[in-house]
Amino acid sequence: MMQKTHVVIVGAGFGGLKAAQALAKAPVRITLVDRRNYHLFQPLLYQVATAELAPADIAYPIRKIFRGRPDFGFHLGEVQKVNLAEKKLYTDTGDLAYDYLILAAGGETNHFGMESVAKNSFGLKDIEDSIVVRNHLLRMFELAGREQDPEVRRALLTFVVAGGGPTGVESAGAISELVGLVLPPDYPHLDFSQVRIILLEAAGRLLAGIPDRLGDYTFRALQDKQVEVRLNTAVSEFNGEKIILKSGGEIATRTLIWAAGVRAAALANAVDSPKASLNRLVVTPALELPNHPEVFAIGDLAYFEQQGRPLPMVAPVAVQQASHAAQNIMRHLAGQDRLPFVYKTPGILATIGRNKAVAVMGRWQFSGFFAWVLWLNVHILRLIGFHNRLSVSFSWAWEYLFYDRVVRLMMPDIENLREKYVRKP
């Protein structure tokens, strides 16, 4: 029997998952490759970090998503090299040959070459990151509760978020509610008036890409939540105890959550193909790599310009490009010409906390309670699995009604656990 055309997809994020689903009815065999065995709903990582959700609420097993599909296979492994000439993928758990390849590995945190920031700050890109941040936040209150030096105590209770995009805004708002509504009963002898939450943004406004009116609303809403918002303020160094600002100022703190930049995932370095800014792979209008029409790059990994500007590194871009790459594969199999990609902005949503959010949907702009309800519903619907949707809905309802977050658990150190229990064959 003739072997079916083999499509290999690297990355089980929004783009990779959508590509696999879009190819469900195509006459192809699919192998999805990822170093994790789950799909992660990254937009809610900050809620795991701030003790609102459990890790399992925003992750779903890949094999379960595609259960019952005989032409689907999952390969657990990390890509080390892509041999474009031989159409072969090398991973740390074995090699894969492909007829078509979709690279959808996403992005990683960009520290802009600041080694001290990379070493001492906290990111929010994976479940491990969110657990480490949650451990750290809770530990700061434990330490502050018994610290006698007032200066050290103030530093322990100062929490800084760098980056005024959706992740930074949502993280700052979530920390504010954790501190203001949830933790005080746990630490009755701690003076919570000493807590400072600071949001740093290098540009002159928050949430770039949304109308000025909504950016101003976000600024005021964060201030109402006792978040100090500093615009036109960039980080230069962070040694774990003190932030040095490019303007020359300093902030004494033990906590810097870095949400100020992203670049293409390290997978880009394993592909011998032209790259643009942020290490993104240059693609043609059809989303192919130059001179390799059988290889597609999508999402954060791909550099694609529309109207003279590169597309933003956000999930809607990855999802739309995934559908388009799958469509072009099917068109090519059918002997049809491939189509150029055109991105259609679906809108922007960002929550600032309880009853407050901003939304842009086409010509419509919303802020306040209605935008918050819209944000809740969109995120619930985008989660995979009825159990996850139900669990997240229950957690949100519980917190809203009782001002309580039940997942404020300090877990064992992940790196130590990995060294202790994980054994390589």
Tab-separated table of C-alpha atoms in Angstrom:
chain	number	residue	atom	x	y	z
A	1	MET	CA	0.000	0.000	0.000
A	2	MET	CA	1.174	3.539	-0.746
A	3	GLN	CA	2.436	5.414	2.309
A	4	LYS	CA	0.370	8.501	3.127
A	5	THR	CA	1.989	11.918	2.861
A	6	HIS	CA	3.661	12.649	6.189
A	7	VAL	CA	3.136	16.075	7.784
A	8	VAL	CA	5.280	16.799	10.833
A	9	ILE	CA	4.234	19.679	13.096
A	10	VAL	CA	6.684	21.027	15.667
A	11	GLY	CA	5.020	22.637	18.668
A	12	ALA	CA	1.734	21.858	20.412
A	13	GLY	CA	0.814	25.441	21.211
A	14	PHE	CA	-2.047	27.375	19.633
A	15	GLY	CA	-0.538	27.226	16.141
A	16	GLY	CA	0.585	23.609	16.137
A	17	LEU	CA	-2.666	22.366	17.625
A	18	LYS	CA	-4.742	24.314	15.114
A	19	ALA	CA	-2.645	23.026	12.202
A	20	ALA	CA	-3.165	19.417	13.309
A	21	GLN	CA	-6.906	19.978	13.663
A	22	ALA	CA	-7.139	21.719	10.282
A	23	LEU	CA	-5.488	18.735	8.590
A	24	ALA	CA	-7.878	16.253	10.227
A	25	LYS	CA	-9.736	15.428	7.002
A	26	ALA	CA	-6.760	15.656	4.666
A	27	PRO	CA	-5.293	12.452	3.188
A	28	VAL	CA	-2.145	12.768	5.272
A	29	ARG	CA	-0.415	11.202	8.253
A	30	ILE	CA	0.368	13.688	11.032
A	31	THR	CA	3.083	13.617	13.673
A	32	LEU	CA	2.989	16.332	16.304
A	33	VAL	CA	6.303	16.941	18.076
A	34	ASP	CA	6.676	18.689	21.428
A	35	ARG	CA	8.902	18.471	24.496
A	36	ARG	CA	5.771	18.507	26.679
A	37	ASN	CA	2.939	16.002	26.473
A	38	TYR	CA	0.287	18.672	26.968
A	39	HIS	CA	-1.183	21.708	25.279
A	40	LEU	CA	-0.798	24.762	27.506
A	41	PHE	CA	-3.199	27.706	27.594
A	42	GLN	CA	-0.494	30.315	28.093
A	43	PRO	CA	-2.735	33.399	28.510
A	44	LEU	CA	-3.758	32.143	31.963
A	45	LEU	CA	-0.288	31.274	33.260
A	46	TYR	CA	-0.273	34.422	35.362
A	47	GLN	CA	-3.341	33.107	37.215
A	48	VAL	CA	-1.441	29.954	38.169
A	49	ALA	CA	1.413	32.193	39.309
A	50	THR	CA	-0.939	34.233	41.509
A	51	ALA	CA	-2.649	31.184	43.087
A	52	GLU	CA	-5.976	31.568	41.292
A	53	LEU	CA	-5.802	28.416	39.146
A	54	ALA	CA	-4.113	25.035	39.388
A	55	PRO	CA	-1.641	24.018	36.657
A	56	ALA	CA	-3.940	21.214	35.471
A	57	ASP	CA	-6.711	23.762	34.831
A	58	ILE	CA	-4.864	25.244	31.859
A	59	ALA	CA	-3.114	22.166	30.450
A	60	TYR	CA	-4.576	19.269	28.490
A	61	PRO	CA	-2.950	15.999	27.346
A	62	ILE	CA	-2.142	16.055	23.642
A	63	ARG	CA	-2.821	12.363	23.140
A	64	LYS	CA	-6.311	12.777	24.587
A	65	ILE	CA	-7.114	15.634	22.214
A	66	PHE	CA	-6.417	13.411	19.199
A	67	ARG	CA	-7.593	10.115	20.661
A	68	GLY	CA	-9.237	7.870	18.065
A	69	ARG	CA	-7.453	9.372	15.070
A	70	PRO	CA	-5.456	6.551	13.445
A	71	ASP	CA	-3.443	8.902	11.228
A	72	PHE	CA	-2.210	10.991	14.143
A	73	GLY	CA	0.955	10.340	16.129
A	74	PHE	CA	2.626	12.212	18.947
A	75	HIS	CA	6.420	12.344	19.368
A	76	LEU	CA	7.673	13.488	22.764
A	77	GLY	CA	11.031	15.134	22.218
A	78	GLU	CA	12.971	18.336	21.671
A	79	VAL	CA	14.130	19.280	18.190
A	80	GLN	CA	17.884	19.622	17.875
A	81	LYS	CA	18.263	20.176	14.138
A	82	VAL	CA	16.219	20.432	10.953
A	83	ASN	CA	17.913	19.067	7.825
A	84	LEU	CA	16.096	20.892	5.050
A	85	ALA	CA	18.001	19.172	2.250
A	86	GLU	CA	17.161	15.649	3.473
A	87	LYS	CA	13.705	16.563	4.808
A	88	LYS	CA	14.587	15.187	8.187
A	89	LEU	CA	14.010	16.267	11.756
A	90	TYR	CA	16.477	15.331	14.511
A	91	THR	CA	15.208	15.219	18.104
A	92	ASP	CA	16.728	14.067	21.369
A	93	THR	CA	14.433	11.019	21.272
A	94	GLY	CA	14.762	9.973	17.632
A	95	ASP	CA	14.651	11.191	14.035
A	96	LEU	CA	11.654	11.877	11.800
A	97	ALA	CA	11.424	12.147	8.023
A	98	TYR	CA	8.749	14.430	6.604
A	99	ASP	CA	7.066	15.357	3.349
A	100	TYR	CA	5.739	18.625	4.770
A	101	LEU	CA	6.925	20.392	7.897
A	102	ILE	CA	5.111	23.053	9.935
A	103	LEU	CA	7.303	24.856	12.454
A	104	ALA	CA	5.123	26.236	15.243
A	105	ALA	CA	7.407	26.276	18.270
A	106	GLY	CA	6.323	29.738	19.423
A	107	GLY	CA	8.510	32.178	21.288
A	108	GLU	CA	10.608	32.578	24.392
A	109	THR	CA	11.383	35.384	26.818
A	110	ASN	CA	13.599	38.146	25.455
A	111	HIS	CA	15.830	39.835	28.036
A	112	PHE	CA	17.469	42.066	25.417
A	113	GLY	CA	20.957	40.904	26.337
A	114	MET	CA	20.697	41.871	30.021
A	115	GLU	CA	22.338	38.890	31.713
A	116	SER	CA	21.542	40.008	35.256
A	117	VAL	CA	17.851	40.290	34.380
A	118	ALA	CA	17.861	36.891	32.667
A	119	LYS	CA	19.501	35.311	35.705
A	120	ASN	CA	17.464	36.889	38.508
A	121	SER	CA	14.023	37.759	37.104
A	122	PHE	CA	11.004	35.496	36.716
A	123	GLY	CA	9.369	34.665	33.393
A	124	LEU	CA	5.911	33.331	32.564
A	125	LYS	CA	6.280	31.006	29.600
A	126	ASP	CA	5.543	27.547	30.999
A	127	ILE	CA	3.916	25.774	33.929
A	128	GLU	CA	7.257	25.466	35.706
A	129	ASP	CA	7.648	29.256	35.513
A	130	SER	CA	4.222	29.866	37.017
A	131	ILE	CA	4.831	27.474	39.919
A	132	VAL	CA	8.202	29.071	40.654
A	133	VAL	CA	6.582	32.525	40.669
A	134	ARG	CA	3.771	31.345	42.967
A	135	ASN	CA	6.279	29.786	45.366
A	136	HIS	CA	8.299	32.976	45.373
A	137	LEU	CA	5.358	35.332	45.942
A	138	LEU	CA	4.080	33.321	48.887
A	139	ARG	CA	7.585	32.913	50.297
A	140	MET	CA	8.052	36.691	50.324
A	141	PHE	CA	5.125	37.047	52.720
A	142	GLU	CA	6.431	34.238	54.911
A	143	LEU	CA	9.816	35.951	55.130
A	144	ALA	CA	8.349	39.425	55.607
A	145	GLY	CA	6.212	38.170	58.489
A	146	ARG	CA	9.305	37.457	60.583
A	147	GLU	CA	11.748	40.056	59.216
A	148	GLN	CA	12.839	42.612	61.838
A	149	ASP	CA	14.688	45.025	59.547
A	150	PRO	CA	12.091	47.463	58.113
A	151	GLU	CA	14.138	48.180	54.985
A	152	VAL	CA	14.512	44.493	54.157
A	153	ARG	CA	10.815	43.940	54.879
A	154	ARG	CA	9.831	46.684	52.472
A	155	ALA	CA	12.024	45.131	49.773
A	156	LEU	CA	10.432	41.725	50.384
A	157	LEU	CA	6.990	43.298	49.992
A	158	THR	CA	7.821	45.190	46.801
A	159	PHE	CA	6.699	43.359	43.658
A	160	VAL	CA	7.754	44.679	40.257
A	161	VAL	CA	6.366	43.652	36.871
A	162	ALA	CA	8.215	44.818	33.753
A	163	GLY	CA	6.182	45.152	30.570
A	164	GLY	CA	2.959	47.024	29.900
A	165	GLY	CA	1.451	44.532	27.461
A	166	PRO	CA	-1.447	42.181	28.312
A	167	THR	CA	0.710	39.795	30.382
A	168	GLY	CA	2.244	42.597	32.431
A	169	VAL	CA	-1.045	44.415	32.994
A	170	GLU	CA	-2.900	41.230	33.920
A	171	SER	CA	-0.098	40.029	36.217
A	172	ALA	CA	0.055	43.347	38.075
A	173	GLY	CA	-3.713	43.380	38.516
A	174	ALA	CA	-3.755	39.774	39.720
A	175	ILE	CA	-0.973	40.382	42.278
A	176	SER	CA	-2.857	43.430	43.525
A	177	GLU	CA	-5.988	41.370	44.172
A	178	LEU	CA	-3.981	38.550	45.761
A	179	VAL	CA	-2.412	41.049	48.138
A	180	GLY	CA	-5.474	43.191	48.749
A	181	LEU	CA	-8.265	40.614	48.941
A	182	VAL	CA	-6.876	37.159	49.624
A	183	LEU	CA	-3.723	37.146	51.761
A	184	PRO	CA	-4.442	39.601	54.622
A	185	PRO	CA	-6.455	37.050	56.682
A	186	ASP	CA	-3.538	34.594	56.337
A	187	TYR	CA	-1.055	37.098	57.796
A	188	PRO	CA	-2.996	39.100	60.418
A	189	HIS	CA	0.152	40.521	62.030
A	190	LEU	CA	1.678	41.770	58.766
A	191	ASP	CA	1.226	45.417	57.790
A	192	PHE	CA	-0.091	45.199	54.229
A	193	SER	CA	0.140	48.966	53.799
A	194	GLN	CA	3.861	48.362	53.208
A	195	VAL	CA	3.169	46.279	50.092
A	196	ARG	CA	4.088	47.940	46.810
A	197	ILE	CA	3.190	46.676	43.342
A	198	ILE	CA	4.998	48.479	40.533
A	199	LEU	CA	4.417	48.115	36.798
A	200	LEU	CA	7.259	49.371	34.593
A	201	GLU	CA	6.748	50.155	30.910
A	202	ALA	CA	9.531	51.443	28.669
A	203	ALA	CA	7.089	53.107	26.255
A	204	GLY	CA	4.816	56.040	26.956
A	205	ARG	CA	1.586	54.040	27.222
A	206	LEU	CA	0.130	50.690	28.241
A	207	LEU	CA	-1.245	48.007	25.912
A	208	ALA	CA	0.272	49.206	22.650
A	209	GLY	CA	-2.096	48.555	19.771
A	210	ILE	CA	-5.324	49.518	21.498
A	211	PRO	CA	-6.969	52.964	21.301
A	212	ASP	CA	-5.605	55.669	23.597
A	213	ARG	CA	-8.896	55.861	25.492
A	214	LEU	CA	-8.625	52.242	26.589
A	215	GLY	CA	-4.945	52.626	27.416
A	216	ASP	CA	-5.807	55.558	29.684
A	217	TYR	CA	-8.615	53.534	31.271
A	218	THR	CA	-6.168	50.705	31.985
A	219	PHE	CA	-3.732	53.146	33.590
A	220	ARG	CA	-6.415	54.550	35.903
A	221	ALA	CA	-7.831	51.116	36.743
A	222	LEU	CA	-4.413	49.859	37.826
A	223	GLN	CA	-3.902	52.943	39.961
A	224	ASP	CA	-7.272	52.287	41.605
A	225	LYS	CA	-5.882	48.838	42.497
A	226	GLN	CA	-2.900	50.482	44.198
A	227	VAL	CA	-0.498	49.570	41.382
A	228	GLU	CA	2.223	52.153	40.772
A	229	VAL	CA	2.458	52.530	36.997
A	230	ARG	CA	5.671	54.052	35.676
A	231	LEU	CA	5.731	54.819	31.974
A	232	ASN	CA	8.881	55.634	29.984
A	233	THR	CA	10.807	53.579	32.543
A	234	ALA	CA	13.154	50.796	31.461
A	235	VAL	CA	15.183	48.272	33.456
A	236	SER	CA	18.956	48.221	33.096
A	237	GLU	CA	20.047	45.648	35.704
A	238	PHE	CA	18.640	43.427	38.453
A	239	ASN	CA	20.865	41.582	40.899
A	240	GLY	CA	18.057	39.870	42.811
A	241	GLU	CA	17.914	42.593	45.449
A	242	LYS	CA	17.853	45.857	43.530
A	243	ILE	CA	16.596	47.028	40.125
A	244	ILE	CA	18.719	49.625	38.351
A	245	LEU	CA	16.690	51.749	35.955
A	246	LYS	CA	18.096	53.201	32.745
A	247	SER	CA	17.102	56.613	34.035
A	248	GLY	CA	19.475	56.079	36.972
A	249	GLY	CA	16.940	55.328	39.705
A	250	GLU	CA	16.801	52.217	41.861
A	251	ILE	CA	14.078	49.984	43.308
A	252	ALA	CA	14.854	47.713	46.252
A	253	THR	CA	12.975	44.462	45.640
A	254	ARG	CA	13.383	40.708	45.584
A	255	THR	CA	10.812	40.269	42.820
A	256	LEU	CA	10.982	41.170	39.137
A	257	ILE	CA	8.490	39.434	36.856
A	258	TRP	CA	9.687	39.933	33.288
A	259	ALA	CA	6.910	40.387	30.722
A	260	ALA	CA	8.707	42.968	28.622
A	261	GLY	CA	9.805	41.042	25.570
A	262	VAL	CA	9.571	37.940	23.430
A	263	ARG	CA	11.605	36.473	20.593
A	264	ALA	CA	11.425	33.379	18.414
A	265	ALA	CA	11.995	30.067	20.181
A	266	ALA	CA	15.466	28.539	20.121
A	267	LEU	CA	14.253	26.128	17.429
A	268	ALA	CA	14.947	28.893	14.913
A	269	ASN	CA	18.670	28.333	15.490
A	270	ALA	CA	18.278	24.706	14.377
A	271	VAL	CA	16.982	25.778	10.956
A	272	ASP	CA	19.434	26.959	8.292
A	273	SER	CA	17.210	29.610	6.763
A	274	PRO	CA	17.215	33.446	6.622
A	275	LYS	CA	16.178	35.211	9.818
A	276	ALA	CA	14.916	38.679	10.623
A	277	SER	CA	14.515	40.650	13.851
A	278	LEU	CA	13.969	38.731	17.096
A	279	ASN	CA	15.507	35.669	15.406
A	280	ARG	CA	12.278	34.994	13.479
A	281	LEU	CA	12.366	32.893	10.327
A	282	VAL	CA	11.635	34.833	7.153
A	283	VAL	CA	8.702	33.342	5.231
A	284	THR	CA	7.121	33.918	1.829
A	285	PRO	CA	3.561	35.266	1.415
A	286	ALA	CA	2.402	31.622	1.475
A	287	LEU	CA	4.210	31.144	4.840
A	288	GLU	CA	6.907	28.869	3.357
A	289	LEU	CA	10.619	29.088	3.985
A	290	PRO	CA	12.445	30.545	0.955
A	291	ASN	CA	13.514	27.786	-1.462
A	292	HIS	CA	11.749	25.170	0.646
A	293	PRO	CA	8.047	25.118	-0.280
A	294	GLU	CA	7.491	21.987	1.785
A	295	VAL	CA	8.409	23.797	5.042
A	296	PHE	CA	6.119	26.337	6.726
A	297	ALA	CA	6.836	28.567	9.717
A	298	ILE	CA	3.983	30.164	11.647
A	299	GLY	CA	3.269	32.239	14.749
A	300	ASP	CA	6.042	33.741	16.856
A	301	LEU	CA	8.627	31.756	14.899
A	302	ALA	CA	7.763	33.432	11.577
A	303	TYR	CA	8.619	36.908	10.335
A	304	PHE	CA	5.778	38.061	8.099
A	305	GLU	CA	5.084	41.645	7.091
A	306	GLN	CA	1.658	43.037	6.341
A	307	GLN	CA	1.190	46.644	5.265
A	308	GLY	CA	4.906	47.201	5.788
A	309	ARG	CA	4.977	46.030	9.415
A	310	PRO	CA	5.738	42.622	10.980
A	311	LEU	CA	2.737	40.873	12.470
A	312	PRO	CA	2.613	40.865	16.289
A	313	MET	CA	3.701	37.819	18.253
A	314	VAL	CA	0.252	36.900	19.583
A	315	ALA	CA	-1.896	33.761	19.581
A	316	PRO	CA	-4.477	34.907	16.962
A	317	VAL	CA	-1.699	35.293	14.393
A	318	ALA	CA	-0.462	31.753	15.071
A	319	VAL	CA	-3.970	30.284	14.832
A	320	GLN	CA	-4.799	32.001	11.540
A	321	GLN	CA	-1.431	31.127	10.029
A	322	ALA	CA	-1.842	27.504	11.126
A	323	SER	CA	-5.150	27.222	9.273
A	324	HIS	CA	-3.617	28.866	6.222
A	325	ALA	CA	-0.537	26.626	6.176
A	326	ALA	CA	-2.793	23.556	6.413
A	327	GLN	CA	-4.930	24.908	3.589
A	328	ASN	CA	-1.885	25.453	1.389
A	329	ILE	CA	-0.699	21.896	2.029
A	330	MET	CA	-4.082	20.552	0.966
A	331	ARG	CA	-4.113	22.811	-2.096
A	332	HIS	CA	-0.663	21.600	-3.100
A	333	LEU	CA	-1.727	17.962	-2.706
A	334	ALA	CA	-4.679	18.729	-4.967
A	335	GLY	CA	-2.439	20.332	-7.603
A	336	GLN	CA	-3.667	23.862	-6.898
A	337	ASP	CA	-1.689	27.052	-6.435
A	338	ARG	CA	-0.943	28.169	-2.908
A	339	LEU	CA	-2.556	31.319	-1.568
A	340	PRO	CA	-0.890	34.278	0.169
A	341	PHE	CA	-1.704	34.805	3.817
A	342	VAL	CA	-3.737	37.813	5.007
A	343	TYR	CA	-4.156	38.437	8.716
A	344	LYS	CA	-7.527	39.609	9.990
A	345	THR	CA	-7.413	41.185	13.441
A	346	PRO	CA	-9.980	39.413	15.645
A	347	GLY	CA	-9.774	41.976	18.433
A	348	ILE	CA	-7.863	42.578	21.645
A	349	LEU	CA	-8.859	41.596	25.179
A	350	ALA	CA	-7.091	42.297	28.464
A	351	THR	CA	-8.369	42.073	32.011
A	352	ILE	CA	-7.197	44.350	34.785
A	353	GLY	CA	-8.926	42.406	37.528
A	354	ARG	CA	-12.324	42.075	39.135
A	355	ASN	CA	-15.033	43.782	37.029
A	356	LYS	CA	-12.462	45.646	34.926
A	357	ALA	CA	-11.138	44.875	31.458
A	358	VAL	CA	-10.709	46.414	28.021
A	359	ALA	CA	-11.800	45.011	24.677
A	360	VAL	CA	-11.526	45.999	21.029
A	361	MET	CA	-13.738	44.046	18.620
A	362	GLY	CA	-13.634	45.554	15.140
A	363	ARG	CA	-15.042	49.069	15.375
A	364	TRP	CA	-16.381	48.443	18.869
A	365	GLN	CA	-14.523	49.404	22.035
A	366	PHE	CA	-15.499	48.330	25.537
A	367	SER	CA	-14.182	48.861	29.029
A	368	GLY	CA	-15.318	48.001	32.510
A	369	PHE	CA	-17.720	45.256	33.555
A	370	PHE	CA	-19.006	44.305	30.104
A	371	ALA	CA	-15.472	43.916	28.747
A	372	TRP	CA	-14.596	41.825	31.815
A	373	VAL	CA	-17.541	39.458	31.241
A	374	LEU	CA	-16.567	39.228	27.569
A	375	TRP	CA	-12.977	38.380	28.560
A	376	LEU	CA	-14.209	35.659	30.949
A	377	ASN	CA	-16.400	33.992	28.334
A	378	VAL	CA	-13.841	34.124	25.525
A	379	HIS	CA	-11.169	32.533	27.697
A	380	ILE	CA	-13.502	29.828	28.987
A	381	LEU	CA	-14.500	28.907	25.430
A	382	ARG	CA	-10.888	28.799	24.247
A	383	LEU	CA	-9.865	26.304	26.924
A	384	ILE	CA	-9.688	22.682	25.785
A	385	GLY	CA	-11.763	20.073	27.591
A	386	PHE	CA	-15.044	20.306	29.490
A	387	HIS	CA	-13.309	19.482	32.767
A	388	ASN	CA	-10.884	22.394	32.401
A	389	ARG	CA	-13.675	24.806	31.507
A	390	LEU	CA	-15.741	23.676	34.476
A	391	SER	CA	-12.782	23.823	36.870
A	392	VAL	CA	-11.722	27.302	35.782
A	393	SER	CA	-15.312	28.579	35.918
A	394	PHE	CA	-15.694	27.215	39.449
A	395	SER	CA	-12.388	28.737	40.603
A	396	TRP	CA	-13.300	32.140	39.201
A	397	ALA	CA	-16.780	32.024	40.730
A	398	TRP	CA	-15.390	30.944	44.118
A	399	GLU	CA	-12.888	33.777	44.190
A	400	TYR	CA	-15.453	36.318	43.034
A	401	LEU	CA	-17.939	35.336	45.755
A	402	PHE	CA	-15.612	34.555	48.665
A	403	TYR	CA	-12.435	36.554	47.941
A	404	ASP	CA	-10.446	33.346	48.269
A	405	ARG	CA	-7.871	31.543	46.137
A	406	VAL	CA	-7.610	27.928	47.153
A	407	VAL	CA	-4.418	27.138	45.223
A	408	ARG	CA	-2.018	29.210	47.336
A	409	LEU	CA	0.311	26.273	47.812
A	410	MET	CA	4.088	26.401	48.047
A	411	MET	CA	5.286	23.400	46.069
A	412	PRO	CA	8.704	21.676	46.302
A	413	ASP	CA	11.495	23.157	44.223
A	414	ILE	CA	11.052	21.893	40.663
A	415	GLU	CA	14.731	21.727	39.752
A	416	ASN	CA	15.566	19.670	42.824
A	417	LEU	CA	12.690	17.324	42.087
A	418	ARG	CA	13.874	16.888	38.528
A	419	GLU	CA	17.396	15.970	39.652
A	420	LYS	CA	16.103	13.639	42.342
A	421	TYR	CA	13.474	11.673	40.447
A	422	VAL	CA	14.071	11.997	36.707
A	423	ARG	CA	16.543	9.476	35.372
A	424	LYS	CA	17.641	9.409	31.764
A	425	PRO	CA	17.720	5.924	30.175
